[in-house]
XYZ file of C-alpha atoms in Angstrom:
741
model
C 93.528 -109.143 -36.582
C 92.887 -105.485 -37.578
C 94.124 -104.022 -40.732
C 96.839 -101.422 -40.794
C 95.074 -98.062 -40.548
C 97.468 -96.474 -42.995
C 96.845 -98.951 -45.714
C 94.998 -97.743 -48.766
C 93.796 -101.206 -49.683
C 90.689 -103.282 -48.922
C 90.587 -106.524 -47.007
C 90.843 -109.547 -49.025
C 88.293 -112.209 -47.891
C 89.358 -115.461 -49.295
C 88.735 -118.923 -48.155
C 90.530 -122.150 -48.572
C 89.458 -125.543 -47.674
C 91.779 -127.728 -45.742
C 90.076 -131.150 -46.683
C 86.502 -130.370 -45.279
C 87.518 -127.349 -43.134
C 86.247 -123.837 -43.415
C 88.338 -121.081 -45.271
C 90.404 -118.962 -42.933
C 89.968 -115.145 -43.425
C 93.056 -113.146 -44.432
C 93.697 -109.402 -43.563
C 96.077 -108.083 -46.324
C 95.790 -107.614 -50.087
C 97.783 -110.666 -50.626
C 96.081 -114.003 -51.204
C 96.262 -116.329 -48.241
C 96.526 -119.730 -49.921
C 99.050 -121.983 -47.998
C 100.391 -123.094 -51.378
C 102.697 -120.174 -52.108
C 106.377 -119.913 -53.067
C 108.940 -117.257 -53.857
C 108.972 -116.921 -57.581
C 112.646 -115.580 -58.193
C 113.440 -119.164 -59.346
C 110.327 -120.756 -60.898
C 112.080 -124.052 -61.211
C 112.670 -124.223 -57.509
C 109.287 -122.829 -56.885
C 107.704 -125.760 -58.742
C 109.161 -128.227 -56.311
C 108.105 -126.277 -53.357
C 104.597 -125.876 -54.516
C 104.298 -129.743 -55.187
C 105.309 -130.418 -51.615
C 102.790 -127.836 -50.174
C 100.025 -129.221 -52.375
C 100.755 -132.642 -50.931
C 100.916 -131.400 -47.454
C 97.764 -129.346 -47.560
C 95.607 -131.296 -49.779
C 93.433 -128.275 -50.515
C 90.829 -127.361 -53.137
C 88.463 -124.397 -53.500
C 85.035 -123.785 -54.745
C 84.222 -121.579 -57.819
C 82.419 -119.045 -55.254
C 85.532 -118.902 -53.172
C 87.658 -118.060 -56.070
C 85.320 -115.365 -57.383
C 85.326 -113.747 -53.860
C 89.092 -113.839 -53.929
C 89.121 -112.213 -57.401
C 86.656 -109.558 -56.426
C 88.722 -108.582 -53.440
C 91.941 -108.594 -55.517
C 90.227 -106.320 -58.143
C 89.102 -103.806 -55.311
C 92.694 -103.720 -54.043
C 94.027 -103.147 -57.517
C 91.582 -100.395 -58.027
C 92.662 -98.747 -54.855
C 96.410 -99.168 -55.932
C 95.587 -97.479 -59.345
C 93.900 -94.502 -57.577
C 96.990 -94.225 -55.299
C 99.308 -94.420 -58.349
C 97.381 -91.646 -60.180
C 97.617 -89.448 -57.209
C 101.315 -89.924 -57.008
C 101.782 -89.358 -60.761
C 99.715 -86.047 -60.575
C 101.900 -84.861 -57.718
C 105.147 -85.937 -59.558
C 103.973 -84.162 -62.752
C 103.378 -80.814 -60.801
C 106.829 -81.138 -59.301
C 108.487 -81.952 -62.541
C 106.871 -78.894 -64.271
C 108.313 -76.838 -61.392
C 111.717 -78.290 -62.056
C 111.308 -77.680 -65.645
C 110.621 -73.978 -64.900
C 113.834 -73.824 -62.855
C 115.661 -75.287 -65.691
C 114.182 -72.705 -68.002
C 114.471 -69.674 -65.830
C 117.839 -70.415 -64.087
C 121.195 -69.131 -64.651
C 120.575 -65.493 -64.052
C 124.312 -64.875 -63.706
C 124.803 -65.820 -67.372
C 121.874 -63.716 -68.303
C 123.411 -60.692 -66.653
C 126.668 -61.417 -68.358
C 124.878 -61.481 -71.675
C 123.222 -58.151 -70.968
C 126.549 -56.543 -70.140
C 127.953 -58.026 -73.367
C 125.050 -56.569 -75.378
C 125.615 -53.215 -73.779
C 129.297 -53.248 -74.616
C 128.345 -54.337 -78.178
C 126.020 -51.444 -78.544
C 128.829 -49.048 -77.469
C 131.130 -50.627 -79.857
C 128.495 -50.270 -82.621
C 128.135 -46.548 -81.649
C 131.876 -46.095 -81.888
C 132.108 -47.821 -85.250
C 129.201 -45.794 -86.586
C 131.008 -42.574 -85.389
C 134.192 -43.659 -87.142
C 132.555 -44.370 -90.351
C 130.582 -41.123 -90.415
C 133.819 -39.335 -89.676
C 135.446 -40.592 -92.909
C 132.719 -39.136 -95.247
C 133.892 -36.126 -97.064
C 131.863 -33.420 -98.758
C 133.048 -31.555 -101.821
C 132.463 -28.120 -103.377
C 133.956 -25.287 -105.565
C 135.059 -22.141 -103.854
C 136.458 -18.840 -105.137
C 138.458 -16.545 -102.913
C 139.123 -12.749 -103.692
C 141.925 -11.077 -101.710
C 141.608 -7.284 -102.273
C 144.353 -4.576 -101.899
C 147.009 -7.103 -101.679
C 150.592 -6.217 -101.027
C 152.329 -6.336 -104.488
C 155.513 -7.461 -102.851
C 153.876 -10.513 -101.064
C 155.041 -13.827 -102.194
C 152.548 -16.126 -104.044
C 152.802 -18.870 -101.360
C 151.732 -16.265 -98.793
C 148.757 -15.209 -100.874
C 147.590 -18.721 -101.342
C 148.007 -19.322 -97.600
C 145.801 -16.372 -96.903
C 143.179 -17.453 -99.418
C 143.046 -20.931 -97.914
C 142.752 -19.445 -94.338
C 139.768 -17.505 -95.739
C 138.110 -20.330 -97.504
C 138.294 -22.848 -94.547
C 135.553 -21.438 -92.260
C 133.097 -20.885 -95.080
C 133.737 -24.359 -96.635
C 133.400 -26.042 -93.231
C 130.228 -24.081 -92.417
C 128.581 -24.928 -95.793
C 129.703 -28.463 -96.558
C 129.758 -29.717 -92.971
C 126.545 -28.101 -92.257
C 124.901 -29.852 -95.058
C 126.379 -33.197 -93.835
C 125.092 -32.716 -90.351
C 121.587 -31.471 -91.537
C 121.023 -34.240 -93.920
C 122.432 -36.903 -91.715
C 120.159 -35.752 -88.920
C 117.183 -36.016 -91.183
C 118.094 -39.568 -92.234
C 118.816 -40.778 -88.688
C 115.837 -42.218 -86.778
C 117.425 -43.143 -83.507
C 118.138 -40.307 -81.013
C 121.531 -41.953 -80.146
C 122.530 -41.624 -83.807
C 121.353 -38.085 -84.105
C 123.366 -37.077 -81.117
C 126.479 -38.654 -82.712
C 125.917 -36.492 -86.021
C 125.320 -33.351 -84.051
C 128.766 -33.773 -82.394
C 130.436 -32.997 -85.742
C 130.360 -29.289 -85.057
C 133.612 -28.693 -86.975
C 135.475 -29.798 -90.039
C 138.756 -29.779 -91.749
C 138.852 -28.350 -95.262
C 141.595 -29.235 -97.764
C 142.025 -28.235 -101.375
C 141.853 -31.308 -103.560
C 142.768 -29.262 -106.678
C 143.586 -25.649 -107.241
C 141.940 -24.837 -110.464
C 143.009 -21.203 -110.814
C 144.943 -18.580 -108.984
C 145.852 -15.208 -110.512
C 147.025 -11.822 -109.394
C 146.259 -8.444 -110.788
C 148.572 -5.554 -110.017
C 146.919 -3.001 -112.289
C 146.902 0.276 -110.578
C 143.813 0.708 -108.367
C 142.904 -3.068 -108.432
C 145.700 -5.022 -106.761
C 143.809 -8.385 -106.019
C 144.632 -12.089 -105.733
C 141.945 -14.487 -107.029
C 141.960 -18.231 -105.926
C 139.765 -20.931 -107.197
C 139.786 -24.528 -106.031
C 137.851 -27.749 -105.506
C 137.603 -28.264 -101.752
C 136.634 -31.303 -99.644
C 135.591 -31.175 -95.911
C 136.090 -33.961 -93.507
C 133.770 -33.702 -90.358
C 135.416 -33.182 -87.010
C 134.245 -33.051 -83.464
C 135.729 -29.491 -83.224
C 137.651 -27.231 -85.616
C 141.372 -28.215 -85.851
C 143.719 -26.356 -83.706
C 146.245 -23.816 -85.023
C 144.133 -22.565 -87.880
C 145.203 -19.185 -89.154
C 142.725 -16.282 -88.730
C 141.030 -15.413 -91.996
C 142.126 -12.075 -93.563
C 139.792 -9.173 -93.350
C 140.195 -8.228 -97.085
C 138.865 -11.634 -98.142
C 135.580 -12.557 -99.936
C 134.657 -16.184 -100.273
C 132.090 -17.586 -102.831
C 130.601 -21.129 -102.817
C 129.731 -21.781 -106.444
C 126.915 -24.243 -105.646
C 125.301 -21.641 -103.340
C 126.308 -18.104 -104.550
C 124.818 -18.288 -107.987
C 125.629 -14.566 -108.717
C 129.317 -14.880 -107.818
C 130.500 -13.478 -111.132
C 128.436 -10.289 -110.754
C 129.818 -9.899 -107.172
C 133.429 -10.387 -108.433
C 133.070 -8.040 -111.361
C 131.670 -5.446 -108.989
C 134.832 -5.913 -106.921
C 137.123 -5.166 -109.922
C 137.864 -8.663 -111.183
C 138.690 -8.510 -114.859
C 136.473 -10.179 -117.445
C 139.221 -12.611 -118.695
C 139.603 -14.009 -115.170
C 135.919 -14.345 -114.844
C 135.669 -16.184 -118.061
C 138.373 -18.675 -117.019
C 136.649 -19.413 -113.874
C 133.239 -19.833 -115.611
C 134.761 -22.239 -118.113
C 136.215 -24.540 -115.482
C 133.369 -24.262 -113.031
C 130.886 -26.070 -115.422
C 133.039 -29.219 -115.499
C 134.222 -29.412 -111.803
C 131.009 -28.344 -110.254
C 129.302 -31.397 -111.840
C 132.194 -33.543 -110.582
C 131.829 -32.191 -106.864
C 127.944 -32.902 -107.107
C 128.651 -36.517 -108.141
C 131.067 -36.988 -105.424
C 128.628 -35.588 -102.880
C 125.852 -37.856 -104.329
C 128.186 -40.910 -103.777
C 129.004 -39.628 -100.209
C 125.352 -39.262 -99.566
C 124.714 -42.825 -100.561
C 127.663 -44.056 -98.441
C 126.308 -41.976 -95.509
C 122.813 -43.458 -95.892
C 124.238 -47.064 -95.955
C 126.417 -46.257 -92.891
C 123.396 -44.873 -91.052
C 121.012 -47.619 -92.193
C 123.422 -50.410 -91.250
C 124.437 -48.737 -87.954
C 120.937 -48.066 -86.859
C 119.744 -51.560 -87.864
C 122.454 -53.033 -85.821
C 121.747 -50.698 -82.874
C 117.965 -51.477 -83.060
C 118.533 -55.230 -82.941
C 120.976 -54.724 -79.993
C 118.392 -52.594 -78.161
C 115.670 -55.160 -78.833
C 118.060 -57.885 -77.516
C 118.878 -55.886 -74.393
C 115.184 -55.189 -73.916
C 114.239 -58.834 -74.346
C 117.171 -59.986 -72.081
C 116.116 -57.497 -69.321
C 112.560 -58.557 -69.519
C 113.776 -62.215 -69.461
C 115.819 -61.400 -66.337
C 112.877 -59.969 -64.443
C 110.735 -62.977 -65.468
C 113.274 -65.465 -64.419
C 113.800 -63.843 -61.055
C 110.032 -63.619 -60.446
C 109.480 -67.220 -61.409
C 112.286 -68.507 -59.158
C 110.898 -66.312 -56.260
C 107.408 -67.812 -56.830
C 108.712 -71.457 -56.877
C 110.885 -70.757 -53.689
C 107.842 -69.333 -51.951
C 105.753 -72.472 -52.784
C 108.577 -74.620 -51.435
C 108.925 -72.443 -48.249
C 112.397 -71.768 -49.173
C 114.024 -68.230 -48.913
C 114.724 -66.220 -52.054
C 117.746 -63.943 -52.617
C 117.087 -61.057 -55.031
C 120.865 -60.613 -55.232
C 121.645 -64.223 -55.995
C 118.663 -65.777 -57.649
C 120.919 -68.596 -58.974
C 121.599 -69.752 -55.487
C 117.921 -69.815 -54.747
C 117.234 -71.794 -58.003
C 119.796 -74.370 -57.040
C 118.268 -74.886 -53.544
C 114.924 -75.030 -54.928
C 115.926 -77.616 -57.645
C 117.622 -79.792 -55.022
C 114.522 -79.841 -53.039
C 112.321 -80.707 -56.013
C 114.637 -83.511 -56.893
C 114.437 -84.908 -53.359
C 110.678 -84.672 -53.500
C 110.508 -86.326 -56.845
C 112.821 -89.071 -55.780
C 110.568 -89.691 -52.784
C 107.519 -89.892 -54.973
C 109.255 -92.403 -57.342
C 109.918 -94.677 -54.242
C 106.342 -94.258 -53.212
C 105.125 -95.138 -56.674
C 107.334 -98.173 -56.913
C 106.172 -99.454 -53.442
C 102.474 -98.884 -54.519
C 102.978 -100.534 -57.861
C 104.407 -103.642 -56.125
C 100.993 -103.900 -54.120
C 99.186 -104.944 -57.375
C 98.224 -108.612 -57.737
C 97.846 -110.192 -61.202
C 96.162 -113.528 -61.755
C 95.795 -116.155 -64.500
C 94.103 -119.621 -64.769
C 93.983 -122.746 -66.897
C 91.961 -126.072 -66.895
C 93.731 -129.380 -66.716
C 93.106 -132.942 -66.555
C 94.956 -135.087 -64.102
C 97.100 -137.585 -65.884
C 99.365 -139.081 -63.215
C 100.367 -137.162 -59.969
C 97.851 -134.501 -59.114
C 100.368 -132.453 -56.986
C 103.064 -132.568 -59.683
C 100.605 -131.638 -62.473
C 99.158 -128.652 -60.322
C 102.732 -127.416 -59.699
C 103.781 -127.574 -63.195
C 100.764 -125.773 -64.512
C 101.093 -123.066 -61.706
C 104.693 -122.491 -62.867
C 103.539 -122.158 -66.582
C 100.963 -119.624 -65.430
C 103.415 -117.760 -63.456
C 105.830 -117.456 -66.440
C 102.764 -116.153 -68.508
C 102.164 -113.551 -65.763
C 105.733 -112.343 -65.920
C 105.605 -112.091 -69.675
C 102.178 -110.244 -69.800
C 102.845 -107.969 -66.935
C 106.561 -107.677 -66.467
C 106.787 -104.405 -68.602
C 104.234 -102.128 -66.953
C 104.905 -98.596 -68.207
C 106.672 -96.251 -70.606
C 107.476 -93.022 -68.697
C 109.278 -89.827 -69.494
C 111.776 -88.486 -66.992
C 114.106 -85.424 -66.930
C 117.577 -86.705 -67.626
C 119.653 -83.675 -66.947
C 118.860 -81.246 -64.448
C 122.275 -80.218 -63.000
C 123.023 -77.255 -65.261
C 121.049 -74.159 -65.534
C 121.320 -72.470 -69.088
C 119.682 -69.548 -70.595
C 117.322 -71.833 -72.606
C 114.850 -74.589 -71.995
C 116.708 -77.643 -70.814
C 114.054 -80.057 -70.124
C 115.453 -83.141 -71.907
C 113.079 -86.146 -71.674
C 113.786 -89.713 -72.717
C 111.503 -92.672 -72.951
C 112.222 -95.519 -70.413
C 110.409 -98.692 -69.862
C 109.620 -99.849 -66.276
C 110.155 -103.499 -65.585
C 109.142 -105.867 -62.655
C 109.693 -109.517 -62.025
C 107.490 -112.067 -60.413
C 108.107 -112.023 -56.614
C 105.622 -114.615 -55.194
C 102.926 -117.134 -56.548
C 99.739 -118.310 -54.788
C 98.023 -121.497 -56.113
C 94.330 -122.236 -55.954
C 93.140 -125.633 -57.327
C 89.426 -125.566 -58.059
C 87.620 -128.877 -58.596
C 84.975 -129.038 -61.322
C 81.915 -131.319 -61.801
C 83.297 -132.854 -64.940
C 86.223 -134.338 -63.126
C 88.721 -131.780 -64.272
C 90.566 -129.139 -62.322
C 91.002 -125.459 -62.814
C 94.236 -123.861 -61.578
C 94.128 -120.280 -60.610
C 97.413 -118.444 -59.831
C 97.867 -115.025 -58.276
C 101.163 -113.460 -58.592
C 102.851 -110.422 -56.847
C 105.614 -108.413 -58.499
C 108.772 -106.510 -57.540
C 110.079 -103.463 -59.363
C 113.266 -104.679 -61.170
C 114.418 -101.490 -62.696
C 114.286 -99.316 -65.881
C 115.591 -100.054 -69.200
C 116.108 -97.666 -72.036
C 114.968 -99.177 -75.467
C 117.499 -99.371 -78.101
C 117.055 -96.759 -80.815
C 116.387 -98.151 -84.410
C 118.665 -95.943 -86.554
C 118.172 -97.422 -89.860
C 116.636 -99.810 -92.183
C 112.993 -100.169 -93.080
C 110.880 -98.538 -95.833
C 111.287 -94.804 -96.334
C 107.954 -93.296 -95.446
C 106.126 -91.270 -98.016
C 106.968 -87.559 -98.184
C 104.787 -85.563 -95.799
C 102.433 -83.025 -97.373
C 104.433 -80.080 -95.746
C 107.739 -81.206 -97.186
C 109.493 -81.636 -100.353
C 111.891 -84.413 -101.381
C 114.949 -82.866 -102.957
C 116.989 -85.078 -105.201
C 120.754 -84.925 -104.339
C 123.247 -83.723 -106.759
C 126.413 -81.566 -107.156
C 126.292 -77.845 -107.371
C 128.671 -74.877 -106.868
C 128.179 -73.222 -103.510
C 129.278 -69.577 -102.591
C 129.355 -66.375 -104.487
C 128.976 -67.724 -107.996
C 127.966 -64.394 -109.373
C 131.253 -62.713 -108.112
C 129.717 -59.783 -106.374
C 129.199 -60.972 -102.777
C 131.487 -60.925 -99.793
C 134.571 -62.632 -98.704
C 132.719 -64.822 -96.408
C 130.946 -66.367 -99.612
C 134.312 -67.485 -100.894
C 135.763 -69.674 -102.159
C 133.220 -70.978 -104.544
C 133.454 -74.807 -104.221
C 131.713 -77.850 -105.379
C 129.349 -79.776 -103.080
C 127.670 -83.138 -103.558
C 124.708 -83.937 -101.460
C 122.454 -86.976 -100.893
C 118.648 -86.801 -101.232
C 116.898 -85.047 -98.285
C 113.468 -83.729 -97.338
C 112.980 -80.065 -96.451
C 109.967 -77.982 -95.366
C 107.911 -76.283 -97.934
C 107.629 -73.244 -95.549
C 109.200 -71.882 -92.499
C 107.803 -73.290 -89.214
C 104.647 -71.237 -88.422
C 103.426 -69.784 -85.148
C 100.464 -72.382 -85.157
C 103.020 -75.180 -85.222
C 105.275 -73.823 -82.702
C 102.541 -72.641 -80.334
C 101.164 -76.215 -80.335
C 104.593 -77.414 -79.063
C 104.794 -74.746 -76.375
C 101.396 -75.693 -74.970
C 102.290 -79.298 -75.048
C 105.763 -78.741 -73.450
C 104.685 -76.070 -70.960
C 106.856 -73.365 -72.548
C 106.155 -69.694 -72.769
C 105.107 -68.812 -76.430
C 107.408 -66.429 -78.290
C 106.416 -62.702 -78.883
C 104.993 -61.797 -82.267
C 105.709 -58.163 -82.087
C 102.150 -57.560 -82.719
C 102.450 -58.607 -86.368
C 100.234 -61.576 -86.016
C 100.626 -65.358 -85.327
C 98.784 -68.134 -87.161
C 100.483 -68.855 -90.384
C 103.182 -66.335 -90.078
C 106.667 -67.665 -89.370
C 107.625 -68.155 -85.844
C 110.149 -65.530 -84.667
C 112.130 -65.008 -81.319
C 113.352 -68.591 -81.358
C 116.947 -69.489 -80.667
C 118.909 -72.341 -82.391
C 118.542 -74.394 -79.242
C 114.769 -73.767 -79.328
C 114.628 -75.015 -82.911
C 116.441 -78.386 -82.116
C 114.183 -79.006 -79.059
C 111.191 -78.446 -81.315
C 112.554 -80.864 -83.815
C 112.883 -83.544 -81.266
C 109.368 -82.920 -79.904
C 107.777 -83.009 -83.277
C 109.733 -86.238 -84.125
C 108.157 -87.862 -81.133
C 104.708 -86.736 -82.053
C 104.934 -88.323 -85.452
C 106.532 -91.542 -84.086
C 109.813 -90.740 -85.782
C 113.335 -91.323 -84.242
C 114.492 -87.995 -82.830
C 117.878 -86.728 -84.330
C 119.256 -84.777 -81.517
C 120.917 -85.735 -78.297
C 120.748 -82.664 -76.112
C 122.777 -82.305 -72.922
C 122.778 -78.602 -71.775
C 123.915 -76.636 -74.909
C 125.804 -79.670 -76.134
C 123.894 -81.020 -79.022
C 124.766 -84.023 -81.224
C 122.951 -85.305 -84.222
C 122.159 -88.813 -85.333
C 122.150 -88.326 -89.137
C 120.673 -91.756 -89.854
C 117.572 -91.009 -87.665
C 114.329 -90.387 -89.614
C 113.234 -87.530 -87.388
C 113.125 -83.683 -88.008
C 116.319 -81.616 -87.893
C 117.676 -78.356 -89.248
C 119.056 -78.424 -92.728
C 122.834 -78.118 -93.020
C 124.139 -74.844 -94.658
C 124.883 -76.680 -97.940
C 121.375 -78.358 -97.889
C 119.941 -74.871 -97.376
C 121.764 -73.254 -100.211
C 121.175 -76.173 -102.664
C 117.389 -76.002 -101.846
C 117.314 -72.261 -102.147
C 119.060 -72.356 -105.542
C 116.666 -75.108 -106.824
C 119.697 -77.422 -107.142
C 121.944 -74.829 -108.873
C 121.487 -76.627 -112.057
C 120.954 -74.692 -115.372
C 120.385 -71.099 -114.341
C 122.193 -70.161 -111.066
C 119.454 -68.404 -108.942
C 120.948 -65.296 -107.214
C 117.765 -65.158 -105.115
C 115.501 -68.153 -104.475
C 113.371 -68.236 -107.590
C 115.013 -65.517 -109.707
C 118.237 -63.861 -110.599
C 116.603 -60.600 -111.609
C 116.387 -57.946 -108.687
C 113.348 -56.418 -110.345
C 111.371 -59.628 -109.900
C 112.396 -60.133 -106.176
C 108.980 -58.858 -104.972
C 107.291 -61.862 -106.522
C 109.325 -64.298 -104.565
C 110.341 -62.659 -101.212
C 109.320 -60.387 -98.474
C 112.181 -57.960 -98.066
C 112.995 -54.298 -97.507
C 110.873 -52.844 -100.110
C 108.807 -49.652 -100.193
C 106.689 -50.779 -97.233
C 109.917 -51.183 -94.961
C 110.803 -48.665 -92.383
C 114.651 -49.432 -92.675
C 116.763 -46.795 -94.373
C 118.348 -48.133 -97.685
C 114.995 -49.666 -98.784
C 114.168 -50.543 -102.273
C 111.513 -48.006 -103.306
C 110.635 -49.226 -106.636
C 109.241 -52.680 -105.488
C 106.163 -53.590 -103.376
C 105.882 -56.942 -101.753
C 102.822 -55.938 -99.996
C 103.859 -56.521 -96.378
C 105.542 -54.166 -93.953
C 106.481 -56.854 -91.492
C 106.503 -60.711 -91.724
C 104.172 -62.230 -94.270
C 102.051 -65.422 -93.796
C 104.134 -68.290 -95.182
C 103.615 -69.084 -98.975
C 102.455 -65.612 -99.686
C 104.886 -65.450 -102.594
C 105.815 -67.743 -105.555
C 107.863 -70.779 -104.797
C 111.291 -71.520 -106.288
C 111.958 -74.466 -108.707
C 111.736 -76.978 -105.832
C 108.470 -75.765 -104.645
C 109.762 -74.112 -101.630
C 108.500 -70.827 -100.283
C 110.201 -67.859 -98.635
C 113.780 -69.252 -98.990
C 114.796 -65.501 -99.528
C 113.365 -62.957 -97.041
C 110.553 -62.983 -94.448
C 112.781 -64.510 -91.633
C 116.307 -65.616 -91.352
C 116.575 -69.492 -91.024
C 118.753 -71.366 -88.594
C 121.013 -74.001 -90.124
C 122.793 -76.863 -88.345
C 126.467 -75.748 -89.021
C 128.770 -73.746 -86.782
C 129.996 -70.786 -88.774
C 133.534 -70.777 -90.323
C 135.235 -69.888 -93.441
C 134.596 -72.268 -96.402
C 137.043 -74.874 -97.270
C 138.168 -75.315 -100.844
C 137.837 -78.484 -102.834
C 135.009 -81.012 -103.568
C 132.858 -81.800 -100.477
C 130.246 -84.458 -99.851
C 127.459 -83.806 -97.385
C 129.428 -81.316 -95.536
C 128.058 -80.543 -91.958
C 130.317 -77.793 -90.950
C 132.987 -77.750 -88.228
C 132.759 -79.673 -85.063
C 132.537 -76.632 -82.892
C 132.512 -72.799 -82.929
C 131.085 -69.695 -81.221
C 128.274 -68.905 -83.665
C 125.807 -70.823 -85.834
C 124.762 -70.109 -89.400
C 121.457 -68.551 -90.336
C 120.522 -68.013 -93.982
C 118.007 -66.291 -96.335
C 117.612 -62.692 -94.988
C 114.533 -61.249 -93.625
C 111.683 -58.725 -94.260
C 114.103 -56.045 -92.833
C 116.884 -56.852 -95.307
C 117.833 -55.025 -98.520
C 118.136 -57.373 -101.524
C 121.849 -58.088 -101.208
C 121.386 -59.690 -97.793
C 118.573 -62.014 -99.201
C 120.821 -63.575 -101.868
C 121.175 -67.466 -101.839
C 124.899 -67.145 -101.062
C 124.532 -64.558 -98.244
C 125.864 -65.889 -94.885
C 125.204 -64.620 -91.275
C 125.435 -66.294 -87.843
C 124.495 -65.921 -84.131
C 125.111 -67.682 -80.746
C 122.955 -70.725 -79.973
C 120.804 -69.001 -77.514
C 120.164 -65.746 -79.592
C 116.591 -64.805 -80.185
C 115.445 -61.999 -82.554
C 112.264 -60.578 -84.269
C 113.635 -61.557 -87.740
C 114.868 -65.188 -86.892
C 112.990 -68.485 -87.458
C 113.649 -71.844 -89.022
C 112.683 -74.523 -91.431
C 112.594 -78.361 -90.941
C 114.648 -81.001 -92.797
C 114.803 -84.762 -92.568
C 117.276 -87.489 -93.796
C 116.249 -89.763 -96.584
C 116.960 -93.334 -95.945
C 117.891 -95.618 -98.777
């Protein structure tokens, strides 16, 4: 009989002796002993094997058994080669499916880009409104010559104000536009500033107005402190300035008294103006200094927001092009059409085909695995009934085979592939593949010493997969890793304990925390790049600032929790997170890596908040901040920077480049913002124990400030938030772990 031409397995040449007869050749990879039974019920199989042994009265030689074993080994080797080929092919398809999970959902990405553009427009409008609220102040004198001696005082004042307005707007608003344009870096902001071509002047305080009806003089003198609010155009309905008016800006026209005297203004009037000018000119200058600082803050804050939004738009548009290109490549490899106008539909079709191909490979793998034959043997001495003793020993060996070979593999599989999201959604779980004994073949071998050797060969059937239970607690707490610090729990006051922060930092409330572990430093590019390489992910951009020991940036909250689970598995820890699409749950009793809660982060940043209350991590003196933090100092390009300190880095710094805080933690203030676990919400009042934030929300907390932040934003109490899939060049994370008792 010829073997099946499609079979990957070798012929098994085995012989059995029927009394003194010659062994019959067999033509499959299964042994051909006539003493064989189905092994689903080993108790029933034992009786059947006994009957067959009595019927066939067989025994084998050592040489014959060795020939059978050699043939089985060759078959198993061929099976292993076939399994490896299937696994390689399945791995390739799984990587393709993982890419689709990462690069799918183009519709949501387009929606995000549109939202970012609307946010940019809103930011420009807010910047416009804020700039329009800034007033510039000045002192002005108006001289009306040859006035009508019968004119009412109110009429003269109105004429003076009409004469003053154009000059005040030109001088004060011109300075505003010129200096704002100098401060502004972005062209879009410069364009907004330049739209303020006009202004509205108002007399804040009339300091002096006098008339002189002495023959030959007949003048009206008006002296006022004036403020100008910038406008897009001059206000409608303004009266035309009188032709007999002279206007003097006391901050510009230094020789105004000489000019007024030459026009006939009497000395007593000049003296009165001079006496008041000294006081009010200084007041106007102080107001203008305050306005300039407010203007710079508005421009700095607005430009920073616009820059971040522009970077986010650029990143999203680049991501959109990358996603569409990847989906098109996969579709082409699968011989599927690609729709440039509907990449999501193309990705769905490609994913479905990949699932079908993976399922077919899993079936093929199972079928191939079932071709394997395992064997075991034992030596016995016949006590009473040879057939009964042979059958009993054969069943014992069958049970041993099932125990030794029933669990054949731990495998990782993609557990959720239905939903395409904007982030990596490849969620793996460990499963164990089980098989049960399907059939037994028994070979008795007679020995020269009067004993027998029983050799049993067993074939298996795939029984299914079983997910091992997770051990969530107990055991000894492992020693603290070198890269982490054990923080002793305690009670501290959380929030704006210095009374100079923002409403989001209130109310100050007491929080009690249990012990926990937290990373000495932020996660670095070296650490995160290793994860990307292992998981087949694209490495995040470094903005050209360098990688290595610098903190990783351009990672979302979802990226961070994925990394936590991956690193937990690498170190044989129980992962904390259960991730289904963008829905993430946390097993707080697991010993794996996780993000710190917001309360844990602030407690660690404040070195426990006991004794001195650190305003920044490591210090409460702003003048010392450069020793502990990388922030917007003199090296920073952002407006509003602190020019009197030098932290040595213009961009991100390698971790641990500065002094640690009291807990031995580095860069808790500055360098990069750090994601926390909590959804963002207002603080609750009252004492809390191990708070973990609300159950849901729209944005997640990040803390600590970054190298682009002014000192106020790097305080321990300062709070900020972003959506789970936000990535930015100033955002990273730090690891934490639960301490088991």
